[in-house]
């Protein structure tokens, strides 16, 4: 088996990647304990210690955390676009040994045994390894490659 294809790391790809990987990410949940703690410490500082600066700072940190959670997708996509890889072409090679990606001189490879799980999404697949989640979009894959990957990872 030998498949090869390319795609561009553009805004549309990063949005798709975030949306398809989010359900399988541990960072997808809001940090309720942190928010409650910051507000409680802020109120304690204001009313218990009579330190309004510290209290307001803690409460503003909680508000900032809420804003960061609300805009997490837009912020993640923008950070990826600002990175060195943003806007560049990625070459993906799929062989009997595993998957290899090349981007601006940076080569990453995974053997089939490194993947612990595979999740089929509506627009691609999420491969889970010890190193994290890896997303491959259906939009650029050659015909028949998706079935080959599903067979290799399930073995």
mmCIF file of C-alpha atoms in Angstrom:
data_model
loop_
_atom_site.group_PDB
_atom_site.id
_atom_site.type_symbol
_atom_site.label_atom_id
_atom_site.label_comp_id
_atom_site.label_asym_id
_atom_site.label_seq_id
_atom_site.Cartn_x
_atom_site.Cartn_y
_atom_site.Cartn_z
ATOM 1 C CA UNK A 1 0.000 0.000 0.000
ATOM 2 C CA UNK A 2 1.375 3.391 -1.011
ATOM 3 C CA UNK A 3 -0.707 6.560 -0.982
ATOM 4 C CA UNK A 4 0.478 10.137 -1.209
ATOM 5 C CA UNK A 5 -1.409 13.431 -1.206
ATOM 6 C CA UNK A 6 -1.031 17.119 -0.319
ATOM 7 C CA UNK A 7 -3.093 19.830 1.320
ATOM 8 C CA UNK A 8 -2.619 23.414 2.498
ATOM 9 C CA UNK A 9 -2.706 24.479 6.143
ATOM 10 C CA UNK A 10 -5.204 27.295 5.661
ATOM 11 C CA UNK A 11 -7.951 28.754 7.824
ATOM 12 C CA UNK A 12 -10.616 26.357 6.489
ATOM 13 C CA UNK A 13 -8.460 23.310 7.286
ATOM 14 C CA UNK A 14 -7.629 24.521 10.805
ATOM 15 C CA UNK A 15 -11.312 25.221 11.547
ATOM 16 C CA UNK A 16 -12.275 21.750 10.342
ATOM 17 C CA UNK A 17 -9.453 20.221 12.378
ATOM 18 C CA UNK A 18 -10.541 21.994 15.567
ATOM 19 C CA UNK A 19 -14.226 21.179 15.131
ATOM 20 C CA UNK A 20 -13.621 17.510 14.379
ATOM 21 C CA UNK A 21 -11.039 16.957 17.160
ATOM 22 C CA UNK A 22 -12.794 18.938 19.925
ATOM 23 C CA UNK A 23 -15.100 16.109 21.099
ATOM 24 C CA UNK A 24 -12.047 13.882 21.700
ATOM 25 C CA UNK A 25 -9.954 16.513 23.495
ATOM 26 C CA UNK A 26 -9.615 16.717 27.271
ATOM 27 C CA UNK A 27 -9.291 20.514 27.034
ATOM 28 C CA UNK A 28 -12.811 20.834 25.611
ATOM 29 C CA UNK A 29 -14.527 21.179 28.989
ATOM 30 C CA UNK A 30 -14.895 24.479 30.851
ATOM 31 C CA UNK A 31 -12.850 24.833 34.036
ATOM 32 C CA UNK A 32 -15.691 25.272 36.525
ATOM 33 C CA UNK A 33 -13.544 24.650 39.601
ATOM 34 C CA UNK A 34 -11.080 27.350 38.530
ATOM 35 C CA UNK A 35 -13.885 29.841 37.868
ATOM 36 C CA UNK A 36 -15.591 29.182 41.203
ATOM 37 C CA UNK A 37 -12.265 29.400 43.038
ATOM 38 C CA UNK A 38 -11.302 32.702 41.409
ATOM 39 C CA UNK A 39 -14.678 34.293 42.138
ATOM 40 C CA UNK A 40 -14.694 32.972 45.730
ATOM 41 C CA UNK A 41 -11.153 34.219 46.370
ATOM 42 C CA UNK A 42 -12.051 37.541 44.789
ATOM 43 C CA UNK A 43 -15.121 37.978 46.979
ATOM 44 C CA UNK A 44 -13.168 36.890 50.064
ATOM 45 C CA UNK A 45 -10.450 39.444 49.251
ATOM 46 C CA UNK A 46 -12.989 42.230 48.791
ATOM 47 C CA UNK A 47 -15.227 41.536 51.784
ATOM 48 C CA UNK A 48 -13.012 39.516 54.141
ATOM 49 C CA UNK A 49 -9.609 41.105 53.691
ATOM 50 C CA UNK A 50 -10.898 44.473 52.505
ATOM 51 C CA UNK A 51 -8.390 44.321 49.636
ATOM 52 C CA UNK A 52 -10.342 45.555 46.625
ATOM 53 C CA UNK A 53 -7.432 45.466 44.175
ATOM 54 C CA UNK A 54 -6.716 41.779 44.731
ATOM 55 C CA UNK A 55 -10.415 40.898 44.736
ATOM 56 C CA UNK A 56 -11.124 42.731 41.510
ATOM 57 C CA UNK A 57 -8.056 41.146 39.929
ATOM 58 C CA UNK A 58 -9.280 37.629 40.822
ATOM 59 C CA UNK A 59 -12.775 38.298 39.498
ATOM 60 C CA UNK A 60 -11.373 39.782 36.284
ATOM 61 C CA UNK A 61 -9.227 36.661 35.845
ATOM 62 C CA UNK A 62 -12.421 34.579 36.064
ATOM 63 C CA UNK A 63 -14.073 36.797 33.435
ATOM 64 C CA UNK A 64 -10.993 36.491 31.216
ATOM 65 C CA UNK A 65 -11.133 32.687 31.548
ATOM 66 C CA UNK A 66 -14.791 32.753 30.421
ATOM 67 C CA UNK A 67 -13.884 34.894 27.410
ATOM 68 C CA UNK A 68 -10.997 32.565 26.525
ATOM 69 C CA UNK A 69 -13.330 29.552 26.670
ATOM 70 C CA UNK A 70 -15.945 31.281 24.506
ATOM 71 C CA UNK A 71 -13.405 32.252 21.813
ATOM 72 C CA UNK A 72 -11.203 29.130 22.060
ATOM 73 C CA UNK A 73 -11.741 28.000 18.464
ATOM 74 C CA UNK A 74 -11.035 31.390 16.908
ATOM 75 C CA UNK A 75 -7.964 31.854 19.125
ATOM 76 C CA UNK A 76 -6.608 28.357 18.353
ATOM 77 C CA UNK A 77 -7.130 28.810 14.594
ATOM 78 C CA UNK A 78 -5.424 32.212 14.625
ATOM 79 C CA UNK A 79 -2.440 30.884 16.609
ATOM 80 C CA UNK A 80 -2.023 28.086 14.058
ATOM 81 C CA UNK A 81 -2.150 30.569 11.174
ATOM 82 C CA UNK A 82 0.497 32.734 12.867
ATOM 83 C CA UNK A 83 2.760 29.722 13.367
ATOM 84 C CA UNK A 84 5.585 28.883 11.009
ATOM 85 C CA UNK A 85 3.504 26.131 9.400
ATOM 86 C CA UNK A 86 0.483 28.338 8.675
ATOM 87 C CA UNK A 87 -0.323 28.613 4.969
ATOM 88 C CA UNK A 88 2.206 25.993 3.899
ATOM 89 C CA UNK A 89 1.708 22.740 2.009
ATOM 90 C CA UNK A 90 1.785 19.383 3.796
ATOM 91 C CA UNK A 91 2.684 16.159 2.028
ATOM 92 C CA UNK A 92 1.189 13.007 3.549
ATOM 93 C CA UNK A 93 2.597 9.568 2.724
ATOM 94 C CA UNK A 94 0.719 6.471 3.873
ATOM 95 C CA UNK A 95 2.550 3.140 3.594
ATOM 96 C CA UNK A 96 2.369 -0.347 5.082
ATOM 97 C CA UNK A 97 4.626 0.887 7.919
ATOM 98 C CA UNK A 98 2.580 3.936 8.918
ATOM 99 C CA UNK A 99 1.937 7.597 8.175
ATOM 100 C CA UNK A 100 4.530 10.262 7.425
ATOM 101 C CA UNK A 101 3.963 14.006 7.029
ATOM 102 C CA UNK A 102 6.384 16.560 5.595
ATOM 103 C CA UNK A 103 6.014 20.307 6.040
ATOM 104 C CA UNK A 104 8.755 22.903 5.428
ATOM 105 C CA UNK A 105 11.546 20.484 6.198
ATOM 106 C CA UNK A 106 9.850 19.095 9.303
ATOM 107 C CA UNK A 107 9.101 15.375 8.986
ATOM 108 C CA UNK A 108 6.910 13.477 11.424
ATOM 109 C CA UNK A 109 6.102 9.781 11.237
ATOM 110 C CA UNK A 110 3.942 7.310 13.129
ATOM 111 C CA UNK A 111 3.830 3.548 12.820
ATOM 112 C CA UNK A 112 0.460 1.803 12.818
ATOM 113 C CA UNK A 113 1.185 0.340 16.253
ATOM 114 C CA UNK A 114 1.468 3.816 17.822
ATOM 115 C CA UNK A 115 -2.212 4.584 17.265
ATOM 116 C CA UNK A 116 -4.326 3.604 20.252
ATOM 117 C CA UNK A 117 -7.733 4.528 18.845
ATOM 118 C CA UNK A 118 -9.374 5.799 15.705
ATOM 119 C CA UNK A 119 -12.501 7.952 15.595
ATOM 120 C CA UNK A 120 -14.483 8.387 12.391
ATOM 121 C CA UNK A 121 -15.936 11.904 12.119
ATOM 122 C CA UNK A 122 -18.248 13.382 9.508
ATOM 123 C CA UNK A 123 -15.337 15.056 7.673
ATOM 124 C CA UNK A 124 -12.348 12.810 8.394
ATOM 125 C CA UNK A 125 -10.673 10.662 11.031
ATOM 126 C CA UNK A 126 -9.011 11.395 14.355
ATOM 127 C CA UNK A 127 -6.090 9.106 15.155
ATOM 128 C CA UNK A 128 -5.249 8.967 18.868
ATOM 129 C CA UNK A 129 -1.695 8.167 19.984
ATOM 130 C CA UNK A 130 0.360 8.773 23.120
ATOM 131 C CA UNK A 131 1.557 12.009 21.485
ATOM 132 C CA UNK A 132 -2.003 13.365 21.104
ATOM 133 C CA UNK A 133 -4.715 13.537 18.474
ATOM 134 C CA UNK A 134 -3.903 13.596 14.759
ATOM 135 C CA UNK A 135 -6.560 14.633 12.247
ATOM 136 C CA UNK A 136 -6.764 13.566 8.611
ATOM 137 C CA UNK A 137 -9.438 15.198 6.443
ATOM 138 C CA UNK A 138 -11.451 13.240 3.856
ATOM 139 C CA UNK A 139 -11.422 16.248 1.526
ATOM 140 C CA UNK A 140 -7.913 15.622 0.206
ATOM 141 C CA UNK A 141 -7.593 11.836 0.583
ATOM 142 C CA UNK A 142 -7.332 9.624 -2.490
ATOM 143 C CA UNK A 143 -10.141 7.105 -3.012
ATOM 144 C CA UNK A 144 -9.733 3.946 -0.957
ATOM 145 C CA UNK A 145 -7.245 5.398 1.525
ATOM 146 C CA UNK A 146 -9.744 5.870 4.344
ATOM 147 C CA UNK A 147 -10.744 2.190 4.296
ATOM 148 C CA UNK A 148 -7.070 1.146 4.292
ATOM 149 C CA UNK A 149 -6.324 3.338 7.337
ATOM 150 C CA UNK A 150 -9.370 2.008 9.209
ATOM 151 C CA UNK A 151 -8.221 -1.580 8.564
ATOM 152 C CA UNK A 152 -4.606 -0.908 9.603
ATOM 153 C CA UNK A 153 -5.457 0.837 12.883
ATOM 154 C CA UNK A 154 -8.123 -1.680 13.947
ATOM 155 C CA UNK A 155 -5.679 -4.617 13.661
#
